[in-house]
XYZ file of C-alpha atoms in Angstrom:
672
model
C -59.865 42.212 -31.584
C -62.851 44.260 -31.166
C -60.868 46.499 -28.730
C -58.314 47.043 -31.348
C -60.695 47.829 -33.979
C -62.900 50.253 -32.200
C -60.164 51.857 -30.070
C -56.954 51.714 -31.849
C -57.842 51.855 -35.751
C -59.572 55.340 -35.187
C -56.321 56.714 -33.543
C -54.159 55.134 -36.277
C -56.564 56.605 -38.891
C -56.315 60.069 -37.442
C -52.363 59.858 -37.027
C -52.052 58.859 -40.762
C -54.433 61.822 -41.733
C -52.363 64.300 -39.866
C -49.024 63.029 -41.210
C -49.866 62.417 -44.922
C -53.481 62.888 -45.473
C -55.079 65.866 -47.623
C -58.086 67.863 -46.518
C -61.203 69.109 -48.276
C -60.840 72.458 -49.754
C -63.753 73.766 -47.894
C -62.918 72.044 -44.487
C -60.318 70.170 -42.438
C -61.985 66.810 -43.143
C -60.271 64.000 -44.936
C -61.588 63.296 -48.311
C -59.338 60.073 -48.514
C -61.257 58.654 -45.508
C -64.618 59.150 -47.089
C -63.201 57.773 -50.223
C -62.059 54.683 -48.240
C -65.363 54.166 -46.365
C -67.106 54.356 -49.628
C -64.914 51.372 -50.885
C -65.626 49.560 -47.616
C -69.199 49.682 -48.184
C -68.961 47.774 -51.425
C -67.652 44.787 -49.303
C -71.209 43.954 -48.218
C -70.814 40.503 -47.390
C -67.861 41.336 -45.130
C -69.439 43.909 -43.243
C -72.682 41.768 -42.684
C -70.321 39.166 -40.922
C -68.611 41.823 -38.709
C -71.843 43.594 -37.890
C -73.584 40.531 -36.860
C -70.502 39.404 -34.854
C -70.214 42.726 -32.774
C -74.122 43.400 -32.828
C -73.412 46.898 -34.140
C -73.070 49.167 -37.303
C -69.170 48.763 -37.393
C -68.826 51.630 -39.933
C -70.574 54.058 -37.682
C -68.627 52.642 -34.692
C -65.394 53.536 -36.775
C -66.667 56.856 -37.885
C -67.881 58.444 -34.594
C -64.463 58.652 -33.081
C -63.189 60.040 -36.145
C -65.910 62.682 -35.828
C -64.507 63.584 -32.357
C -61.027 63.793 -34.046
C -62.146 66.016 -36.414
C -60.997 63.783 -39.365
C -64.701 63.292 -40.690
C -67.943 65.349 -40.196
C -71.383 64.802 -38.692
C -72.743 64.906 -42.401
C -70.482 61.888 -43.097
C -71.716 60.284 -40.288
C -75.579 60.788 -41.179
C -74.759 59.602 -44.723
C -73.084 56.372 -43.805
C -75.668 55.337 -41.041
C -78.292 55.755 -43.643
C -76.366 53.562 -46.036
C -76.105 50.622 -43.574
C -79.292 51.159 -41.561
C -81.804 48.833 -43.213
C -79.194 46.152 -43.475
C -78.367 46.327 -39.889
C -82.008 45.610 -38.831
C -82.301 42.588 -40.902
C -79.093 41.315 -39.272
C -79.829 41.687 -35.893
C -83.270 39.929 -36.344
C -81.432 37.126 -38.214
C -78.695 36.182 -35.807
C -78.720 37.609 -32.340
C -75.355 37.161 -30.485
C -76.780 36.638 -26.898
C -74.859 39.969 -25.960
C -76.921 42.445 -24.019
C -75.422 45.487 -25.899
C -73.006 46.051 -28.937
C -69.407 45.077 -28.647
C -68.310 48.941 -28.790
C -70.720 49.634 -25.969
C -68.959 46.934 -23.879
C -65.588 48.551 -24.647
C -66.955 51.816 -23.798
C -67.961 50.803 -20.303
C -64.750 48.827 -19.892
C -62.566 52.026 -20.306
C -63.929 53.806 -17.256
C -63.878 50.799 -15.315
C -60.178 49.864 -15.954
C -59.628 53.475 -15.338
C -61.190 53.213 -12.072
C -59.638 49.949 -10.957
C -55.964 51.553 -11.839
C -56.787 54.494 -9.793
C -58.003 52.544 -6.781
C -54.869 50.181 -7.076
C -52.613 53.158 -7.251
C -53.956 54.431 -3.611
C -53.730 53.183 -0.077
C -54.691 49.403 -0.045
C -55.458 49.864 3.889
C -58.356 52.025 2.907
C -59.392 50.556 -0.758
C -59.021 46.640 0.082
C -62.324 45.933 0.553
C -63.878 47.912 -2.279
C -61.116 46.628 -4.678
C -62.016 43.094 -3.583
C -65.594 43.574 -4.289
C -64.407 45.202 -7.761
C -62.227 42.336 -8.762
C -64.945 39.649 -7.847
C -67.422 41.619 -9.800
C -65.533 41.730 -13.116
C -64.436 38.035 -12.734
C -68.146 37.179 -12.149
C -69.108 38.104 -15.885
C -67.357 38.701 -19.321
C -65.839 42.053 -18.140
C -62.537 40.660 -17.249
C -61.519 39.731 -20.973
C -62.927 43.093 -22.192
C -60.970 45.067 -19.419
C -57.693 43.048 -20.138
C -58.060 43.475 -23.936
C -58.769 47.407 -23.477
C -55.543 47.363 -21.083
C -53.620 45.871 -23.923
C -54.808 48.016 -26.640
C -54.152 51.227 -24.530
C -50.663 49.921 -23.379
C -51.619 49.844 -19.745
C -51.621 45.859 -19.287
C -48.383 45.856 -17.609
C -49.179 48.522 -15.350
C -52.488 46.796 -14.297
C -50.368 43.527 -13.686
C -47.795 45.318 -11.580
C -50.384 47.063 -9.383
C -52.129 43.878 -9.064
C -48.990 42.237 -7.749
C -48.673 44.912 -5.386
C -52.167 44.225 -4.169
C -51.444 40.666 -3.914
C -48.402 41.283 -1.918
C -50.309 43.488 0.527
C -53.153 40.819 0.818
C -50.189 38.192 1.671
C -48.732 40.353 4.290
C -52.262 41.206 5.658
C -53.518 37.479 5.721
C -50.298 36.407 7.535
C -50.860 38.586 10.491
C -51.907 36.794 13.663
C -55.774 36.837 13.895
C -56.106 38.194 10.370
C -60.035 37.417 9.207
C -60.760 35.192 6.624
C -61.452 37.878 4.064
C -57.637 38.784 4.068
C -57.208 35.358 2.484
C -59.806 35.620 0.025
C -58.450 38.968 -1.086
C -55.171 37.174 -1.833
C -56.865 34.239 -3.354
C -58.591 36.570 -5.924
C -55.723 38.589 -6.967
C -53.551 35.395 -7.242
C -55.912 33.661 -9.470
C -56.354 36.856 -11.778
C -52.479 36.923 -11.944
C -52.288 33.452 -13.020
C -55.048 33.846 -15.612
C -53.261 36.915 -16.964
C -49.939 34.957 -17.203
C -51.594 31.955 -18.935
C -53.181 34.193 -21.488
C -50.361 36.563 -22.203
C -47.443 35.091 -21.138
C -45.102 35.662 -18.353
C -42.595 37.617 -20.468
C -45.206 40.003 -21.740
C -46.397 41.024 -18.336
C -43.949 40.196 -15.516
C -40.541 41.846 -14.793
C -37.519 39.633 -15.401
C -36.161 39.780 -12.116
C -39.258 40.551 -10.154
C -38.816 39.669 -6.376
C -42.668 39.507 -5.410
C -43.979 36.228 -4.343
C -45.974 35.509 -7.205
C -43.395 36.331 -9.696
C -41.061 33.999 -7.992
C -43.810 31.272 -7.951
C -44.166 31.627 -11.851
C -40.546 31.547 -12.367
C -39.957 28.389 -10.200
C -43.231 26.407 -10.359
C -45.871 27.402 -12.856
C -46.831 25.678 -16.097
C -47.677 28.051 -18.795
C -47.857 28.565 -22.547
C -45.793 25.522 -23.175
C -43.282 26.230 -20.449
C -43.107 22.923 -18.425
C -41.269 22.311 -15.027
C -39.992 19.289 -13.780
C -42.288 17.824 -10.915
C -38.892 17.378 -8.838
C -37.763 20.804 -9.612
C -41.168 22.104 -7.787
C -40.870 19.847 -4.992
C -37.316 21.193 -4.107
C -39.105 24.259 -3.135
C -40.984 22.356 -0.263
C -39.822 22.107 3.198
C -40.528 18.660 4.545
C -41.456 19.872 8.043
C -43.931 22.173 6.595
C -45.333 19.239 4.337
C -45.681 17.004 7.189
C -47.666 19.749 9.313
C -49.812 20.534 6.271
C -50.531 16.720 5.809
C -51.165 15.984 9.393
C -53.776 18.850 9.368
C -55.234 18.171 6.034
C -56.003 14.489 7.230
C -58.196 15.960 10.035
C -62.134 15.826 9.407
C -62.135 19.685 9.874
C -59.249 21.209 8.033
C -58.476 24.935 8.960
C -54.979 26.130 7.863
C -55.194 28.576 10.670
C -54.233 25.718 12.863
C -50.942 24.876 10.963
C -49.551 28.471 11.616
C -48.589 28.481 7.989
C -48.924 31.598 5.884
C -50.533 31.735 2.448
C -47.353 31.552 0.639
C -46.051 28.805 2.642
C -49.193 26.912 1.890
C -48.842 27.700 -1.887
C -45.447 26.451 -1.875
C -45.666 23.282 0.180
C -48.891 22.158 -1.163
C -47.117 20.247 -4.076
C -45.205 18.221 -1.327
C -48.625 17.453 0.384
C -50.485 16.397 -2.954
C -47.673 14.298 -3.903
C -47.800 11.995 -0.627
C -51.564 11.905 -1.134
C -51.160 10.568 -4.472
C -48.558 8.053 -3.628
C -50.674 7.048 -0.519
C -53.640 6.648 -2.740
C -51.874 4.499 -5.337
C -50.443 2.273 -2.668
C -53.959 1.663 -1.045
C -53.252 3.517 2.173
C -56.052 5.962 1.336
C -59.439 5.479 -0.191
C -61.007 7.668 -3.109
C -63.439 9.075 -0.711
C -60.220 10.159 1.548
C -58.697 11.560 -1.404
C -61.908 13.504 -2.397
C -62.343 15.145 0.977
C -58.896 16.299 1.199
C -58.990 17.855 -2.305
C -62.373 19.384 -1.452
C -60.838 20.864 1.741
C -57.904 22.343 -0.221
C -60.202 23.890 -2.889
C -62.850 24.940 -0.124
C -60.196 27.088 1.847
C -58.174 28.625 -0.900
C -58.822 28.076 -4.634
C -55.311 29.034 -5.313
C -54.201 26.047 -3.383
C -56.065 23.973 -6.098
C -54.192 25.652 -8.876
C -50.740 25.181 -7.088
C -51.641 21.535 -6.423
C -52.741 21.231 -10.063
C -49.224 22.669 -11.138
C -47.461 19.950 -9.720
C -50.029 17.078 -10.907
C -50.050 18.559 -14.576
C -46.107 18.257 -14.415
C -46.058 14.969 -13.123
C -48.600 13.575 -15.707
C -46.341 14.916 -18.409
C -43.411 12.798 -17.360
C -45.044 9.925 -15.761
C -45.696 6.637 -17.712
C -49.015 6.382 -19.349
C -50.079 3.408 -17.177
C -49.901 6.037 -14.323
C -52.136 8.503 -15.673
C -55.457 7.717 -14.207
C -55.078 8.727 -10.468
C -53.391 12.156 -10.915
C -55.885 12.892 -13.783
C -58.826 12.313 -11.477
C -57.083 14.408 -8.890
C -57.144 17.140 -11.299
C -60.652 16.478 -12.289
C -61.929 16.618 -8.665
C -60.788 20.127 -8.555
C -62.889 21.012 -11.586
C -66.149 19.442 -10.206
C -68.848 21.867 -9.486
C -68.931 23.333 -6.077
C -71.502 22.227 -3.673
C -74.106 24.500 -2.367
C -72.390 24.360 1.045
C -69.300 25.743 -0.333
C -71.218 28.436 -2.444
C -73.072 29.372 1.011
C -69.919 29.459 3.395
C -67.435 31.196 1.377
C -67.589 34.798 0.058
C -67.738 35.016 -3.670
C -66.597 31.340 -3.809
C -68.348 30.989 -7.035
C -66.205 33.743 -8.654
C -62.929 32.427 -7.424
C -63.966 28.833 -8.447
C -65.013 29.835 -11.919
C -61.731 31.308 -12.276
C -59.779 28.419 -10.819
C -61.403 25.890 -13.367
C -60.433 28.093 -16.234
C -56.785 28.098 -15.099
C -56.688 24.230 -14.434
C -58.413 23.391 -17.642
C -55.909 25.533 -19.795
C -53.186 23.964 -17.567
C -54.384 20.482 -18.107
C -54.911 21.008 -22.047
C -51.289 22.334 -22.007
C -49.982 18.983 -20.714
C -52.572 16.357 -22.261
C -54.285 17.951 -25.247
C -57.780 16.145 -25.473
C -58.889 14.406 -28.634
C -61.596 16.378 -30.387
C -64.411 14.945 -32.332
C -64.307 15.956 -35.893
C -68.017 17.221 -35.792
C -67.063 19.792 -32.957
C -64.692 22.810 -33.382
C -61.988 23.294 -31.234
C -63.186 25.855 -28.872
C -60.201 26.136 -26.519
C -58.024 29.439 -26.426
C -54.941 28.080 -27.566
C -54.385 25.204 -29.860
C -50.517 25.022 -30.243
C -48.691 25.251 -27.114
C -45.299 26.367 -28.459
C -43.477 29.689 -29.189
C -41.944 27.982 -32.368
C -43.056 29.146 -35.679
C -45.726 26.999 -36.943
C -43.805 25.752 -40.105
C -41.053 24.801 -37.919
C -43.244 23.028 -35.690
C -44.488 20.833 -38.551
C -41.159 20.234 -40.174
C -39.837 19.237 -36.382
C -42.626 16.492 -36.025
C -42.413 15.590 -39.710
C -38.689 14.712 -39.069
C -39.589 12.767 -36.085
C -42.266 10.658 -38.098
C -39.578 10.344 -41.143
C -37.054 8.924 -38.568
C -39.593 6.348 -37.010
C -41.251 5.540 -40.117
C -44.787 5.454 -38.764
C -47.144 8.230 -37.129
C -46.990 7.671 -33.311
C -49.649 8.934 -30.841
C -47.578 12.157 -29.636
C -47.042 13.225 -33.167
C -50.858 12.592 -33.808
C -51.713 14.976 -31.223
C -49.567 17.683 -32.545
C -50.620 17.217 -36.016
C -54.211 17.438 -35.152
C -53.538 20.584 -33.304
C -51.724 21.964 -36.509
C -54.694 21.160 -38.656
C -57.218 22.732 -36.201
C -55.120 25.841 -36.071
C -53.861 26.312 -39.525
C -56.615 24.991 -41.520
C -56.618 22.234 -44.173
C -55.136 24.357 -47.027
C -51.963 25.208 -45.184
C -51.616 21.859 -43.761
C -52.246 19.964 -47.147
C -49.879 22.286 -48.971
C -46.982 21.950 -46.725
C -47.199 18.077 -46.163
C -47.429 17.813 -50.040
C -44.173 19.902 -50.252
C -42.326 17.723 -47.686
C -43.498 14.516 -49.365
C -42.103 15.659 -52.725
C -38.571 16.359 -51.129
C -38.086 12.425 -50.949
C -36.151 11.125 -54.071
C -36.133 7.229 -53.532
C -39.412 5.442 -54.281
C -39.563 3.467 -51.025
C -39.368 6.791 -49.129
C -41.941 8.347 -51.172
C -44.205 5.137 -50.764
C -43.994 5.352 -47.186
C -44.581 9.196 -46.994
C -47.782 8.728 -48.923
C -48.959 6.290 -46.231
C -48.045 8.335 -43.517
C -49.631 11.487 -45.213
C -52.695 9.931 -45.975
C -53.086 8.729 -42.377
C -52.730 12.392 -41.450
C -55.489 13.492 -43.928
C -57.824 11.040 -41.945
C -58.029 13.538 -39.088
C -60.428 15.433 -41.536
C -60.165 13.504 -44.637
C -63.088 15.421 -46.203
C -61.579 18.852 -45.728
C -58.125 17.832 -46.620
C -58.959 16.059 -49.841
C -61.344 19.178 -50.799
C -58.000 21.364 -50.039
C -55.951 19.093 -52.132
C -57.975 18.998 -55.238
C -58.981 22.687 -55.480
C -55.764 24.437 -54.019
C -52.794 22.247 -53.880
C -53.135 20.380 -57.306
C -53.750 23.699 -59.176
C -50.601 25.227 -57.777
C -48.536 22.431 -59.366
C -50.369 22.054 -62.687
C -50.467 26.027 -63.302
C -47.359 27.550 -61.588
C -44.496 27.214 -63.572
C -41.971 26.905 -60.277
C -43.930 24.287 -59.066
C -44.430 22.495 -62.294
C -40.641 21.538 -61.933
C -41.649 19.028 -59.406
C -43.954 17.112 -61.749
C -41.220 14.714 -62.762
C -40.811 10.987 -61.795
C -41.181 9.561 -59.366
C -42.676 12.701 -57.532
C -45.461 13.187 -60.193
C -46.746 9.560 -59.730
C -46.574 9.778 -56.038
C -48.811 12.964 -56.139
C -51.105 11.434 -58.472
C -51.354 8.591 -55.994
C -51.726 10.620 -52.836
C -54.705 12.432 -54.809
C -56.395 9.318 -55.705
C -56.101 7.602 -52.334
C -57.518 10.796 -50.593
C -60.458 10.898 -53.195
C -61.607 7.169 -52.427
C -60.879 7.756 -48.773
C -63.431 10.870 -48.658
C -65.706 9.132 -50.756
C -65.891 6.124 -48.293
C -65.992 8.123 -45.266
C -68.910 10.422 -46.515
C -70.995 7.276 -47.316
C -70.137 5.721 -43.930
C -70.976 8.680 -41.940
C -74.358 9.163 -44.023
C -75.272 5.590 -43.561
C -75.033 5.956 -39.741
C -73.586 2.386 -39.388
C -73.864 0.883 -35.885
C -70.829 -0.337 -33.546
C -69.851 -2.902 -36.087
C -68.602 -0.168 -38.091
C -65.316 -0.204 -35.908
C -64.192 -3.669 -37.186
C -65.250 -2.638 -40.915
C -63.118 0.700 -40.663
C -60.274 -1.059 -39.437
C -60.372 -3.535 -42.577
C -61.091 -0.723 -44.922
C -57.939 1.177 -43.502
C -55.878 -1.934 -43.894
C -56.900 -2.030 -47.559
C -56.402 1.486 -47.834
C -52.948 1.359 -46.585
C -51.747 -1.844 -48.300
C -48.779 -0.473 -50.163
C -47.664 -3.894 -51.563
C -50.920 -3.585 -53.517
C -50.839 -0.019 -54.526
C -47.382 -0.495 -56.013
C -48.596 -2.454 -58.853
C -50.487 0.677 -60.563
C -48.069 0.729 -63.574
C -49.244 -2.642 -64.632
C -52.113 -2.192 -67.049
C -53.424 -5.487 -67.054
C -57.058 -6.136 -66.254
C -56.846 -8.514 -63.706
C -57.655 -6.192 -60.834
C -54.916 -7.288 -58.638
C -53.978 -3.820 -57.090
C -57.627 -2.524 -56.307
C -58.110 -0.321 -53.942
C -61.175 -1.676 -52.279
C -62.184 -5.438 -52.305
C -64.849 -6.961 -54.639
C -66.721 -7.636 -51.946
C -68.125 -4.202 -51.100
C -71.319 -3.324 -52.893
C -71.828 -0.077 -54.564
C -75.707 0.178 -54.651
C -75.536 2.841 -51.851
C -72.510 4.815 -52.899
C -73.149 8.396 -53.647
C -70.613 11.136 -54.746
C -71.710 13.825 -52.366
C -70.637 17.529 -52.075
C -68.074 19.179 -51.792
C -66.111 16.396 -53.303
C -68.476 16.215 -56.277
C -67.809 20.063 -57.209
C -64.106 19.395 -56.440
C -63.766 16.885 -58.912
C -65.688 18.870 -61.386
C -63.186 21.755 -61.096
C -60.408 19.756 -61.357
C -61.360 17.732 -64.543
C -62.067 21.227 -66.057
C -58.280 21.880 -65.473
C -57.376 18.588 -66.837
C -59.233 19.425 -70.164
C -57.351 22.841 -70.381
C -53.975 21.191 -69.696
C -53.998 17.729 -71.151
C -53.558 19.058 -75.038
C -52.182 22.399 -74.367
C -50.505 23.821 -77.468
C -50.220 20.220 -78.888
C -47.290 19.429 -76.525
C -46.647 16.658 -74.008
C -45.896 18.245 -70.919
C -45.363 17.150 -67.225
C -49.261 17.963 -66.558
C -50.191 15.570 -69.520
C -47.943 12.663 -67.814
C -49.660 13.797 -64.385
C -53.312 13.727 -65.805
C -52.691 10.200 -67.438
C -51.134 8.806 -63.915
C -54.229 10.213 -62.091
C -56.639 8.473 -64.298
C -54.366 5.047 -64.022
C -54.699 5.294 -60.324
C -58.321 5.904 -60.389
C -59.165 2.883 -62.376
C -56.552 0.862 -60.651
C -57.652 1.581 -57.019
C -61.312 2.228 -57.533
C -62.688 -1.060 -58.956
C -66.570 -0.661 -58.594
C -65.997 2.990 -57.267
C -64.530 4.068 -60.331
C -67.582 5.201 -62.207
C -68.459 7.361 -59.357
C -65.278 9.253 -59.450
C -65.068 9.592 -63.116
C -68.634 10.760 -63.532
C -67.666 14.232 -64.189
C -64.668 13.721 -66.495
C -65.073 15.297 -70.054
C -65.917 13.072 -72.889
C -62.759 14.854 -74.916
C -60.188 14.398 -72.137
C -59.228 10.683 -72.803
C -59.018 11.271 -76.659
C -56.625 14.046 -76.147
C -54.319 11.860 -73.892
C -54.505 9.125 -76.495
C -53.254 11.378 -79.223
C -50.628 12.644 -77.124
C -49.365 9.470 -75.404
C -50.655 6.656 -77.326
C -48.172 4.074 -76.098
C -49.373 4.683 -72.491
C -52.940 3.200 -73.481
C -54.063 -0.281 -73.793
C -57.479 -1.700 -74.340
C -57.883 -2.744 -70.686
C -57.321 0.873 -69.487
C -59.967 2.325 -72.117
C -62.553 -0.351 -71.043
C -62.372 0.550 -67.505
C -62.386 4.471 -67.934
C -66.063 4.350 -68.864
C -69.455 3.009 -67.382
C -70.272 0.315 -70.243
C -73.736 0.033 -68.546
C -74.683 3.252 -70.319
C -75.155 4.156 -73.827
C -72.898 7.017 -73.735
C -70.108 4.971 -71.979
C -70.183 2.349 -74.835
C -70.125 4.863 -77.355
C -67.261 6.847 -75.944
C -65.366 3.563 -75.465
C -65.876 2.421 -79.109
C -64.648 5.949 -80.193
C -61.394 5.815 -78.126
C -60.847 2.111 -79.039
C -61.009 3.226 -82.569
C -58.811 6.141 -82.123
C -56.180 3.946 -80.210
C -55.951 1.379 -83.117
C -55.778 4.316 -85.665
C -52.732 5.910 -83.725
C -50.919 2.639 -83.464
C -51.567 1.959 -87.247
C -49.883 5.499 -88.097
C -46.524 4.683 -90.185
C -44.577 6.816 -87.772
C -45.491 5.084 -84.561
């Protein structure tokens, strides 16, 4: 993003100015551009975030290339620098980014580095192989690689970079295959192969490779590599192996001192046949023919000789994990994890640049492993992996696809939970909740709606606090104020939306108090009981019964409320929602779908909450209930009114008496 911002945007601005811009009467400089930056200065919070993130004055970093392109002047540069100078000094002291310079300076340094690499790779590899190998190891060792690739992408040179790197890899392959070739030739093949794997993972094979490329790497990607959700059958990968070479491979790998030179196998033969060898090792381990220490020694030997062999072996292991029964996961996953273990001091000292190659190898294998088997992420930690959704399918279609699967099963299964969690982490709670509510309200039968509420509530529990906040502040206002969406507030959909809202509120309330209390391991048992109570639909469906026996309560009487506190952001969200209710309940003196929804919401709050009800209703405006009684007197009874207020307070008793009198008077009216 930084490369696009500081390299491409100035060029786009210059082009727009040359095509349709107007110049100042006294010069050739763009008056519109100056006005645009003046408006941008008004967005101080946005600029503060961008400047802090990039460790620079972003406006100046954009204007400097515009000055060189004669779109703006030096005077403008000085003017805007002065405008942000004091602010930038404070921001840099407030939140250092850890970078040894600004993002634009990194990009500026990466441009000539990229040009140098492309020039070197365009020459005679016989003369430049050693210097090119050192250069590639150097950029892998730091943060330079990502920057160089980003610059290459913005400048439209990524495919050129990859094509030349493939040629270099092919050269290294033939050089390492020659009789008596030094080990450094193998390392050159190794680093170039790993770089290509990493690029394909990040950018996709279609974006960087020719469709019918005939190089070894391109063929290997098409036939074997797992990338961007493109999975291969483990049997398909094994079909590329030659049984005789696999036998030779295993024989030498079993020796205490493995050296692939003794096998007379070329690097590409090793890469293609390592899958067969790793399969035999796994099966022998599962049958007890090999011990765990034997397997560890063999895997370390593979990684030690060529890091790319560990990647090729992990391709088959991950493909195998993708299709095997869950009970057989443990050993293949442990083998992948062994490749990811930190290298020993002996490995680092014996191999040239092994640290750089091992770092790149681990990144590739981790991404591959995540593609196949996404880990569960604690709610308290942000998902920091580079790609949350492994699919080329539009994200809404992904949600609809998994929703159809869940709907056909009638429950939320573990595979769907992985996908749903990734969707939530990728899109955020607002998009997530909005579309789940939309899918829920498509049902027409009560049984389907009730089951849908239970399933959606289970999905919300992936982050119940954020999902509830999104529901109250963003989704419900859309259905209450948007004339188009208001058409969905009919029965039974209106009651279901109210039910889902109330369930979510009480679940978020309970969750926030459990987390705050730091309950011990005993909480696991308690949580399961609370979840049973939350999802007990046979109790929930009695909400239309306005009796006061409390049989349809959301929580049992046994829960004490002495330590329950309604915390932010749920407190503010409810305050905002009740304000909206006050505006809509008696709008123009008419009974609207919104009026019925608000009443249903309050009924569910009372029926589900029991001793939690006062906490949820504490922000309810006192005029809301009288307005509803005047509009819908037949929907109220004494029991409901008594439970809408906290009778332990004077204000609660006063409001209750007022509403009971109002209800009596409304019922005594002749027209009723």
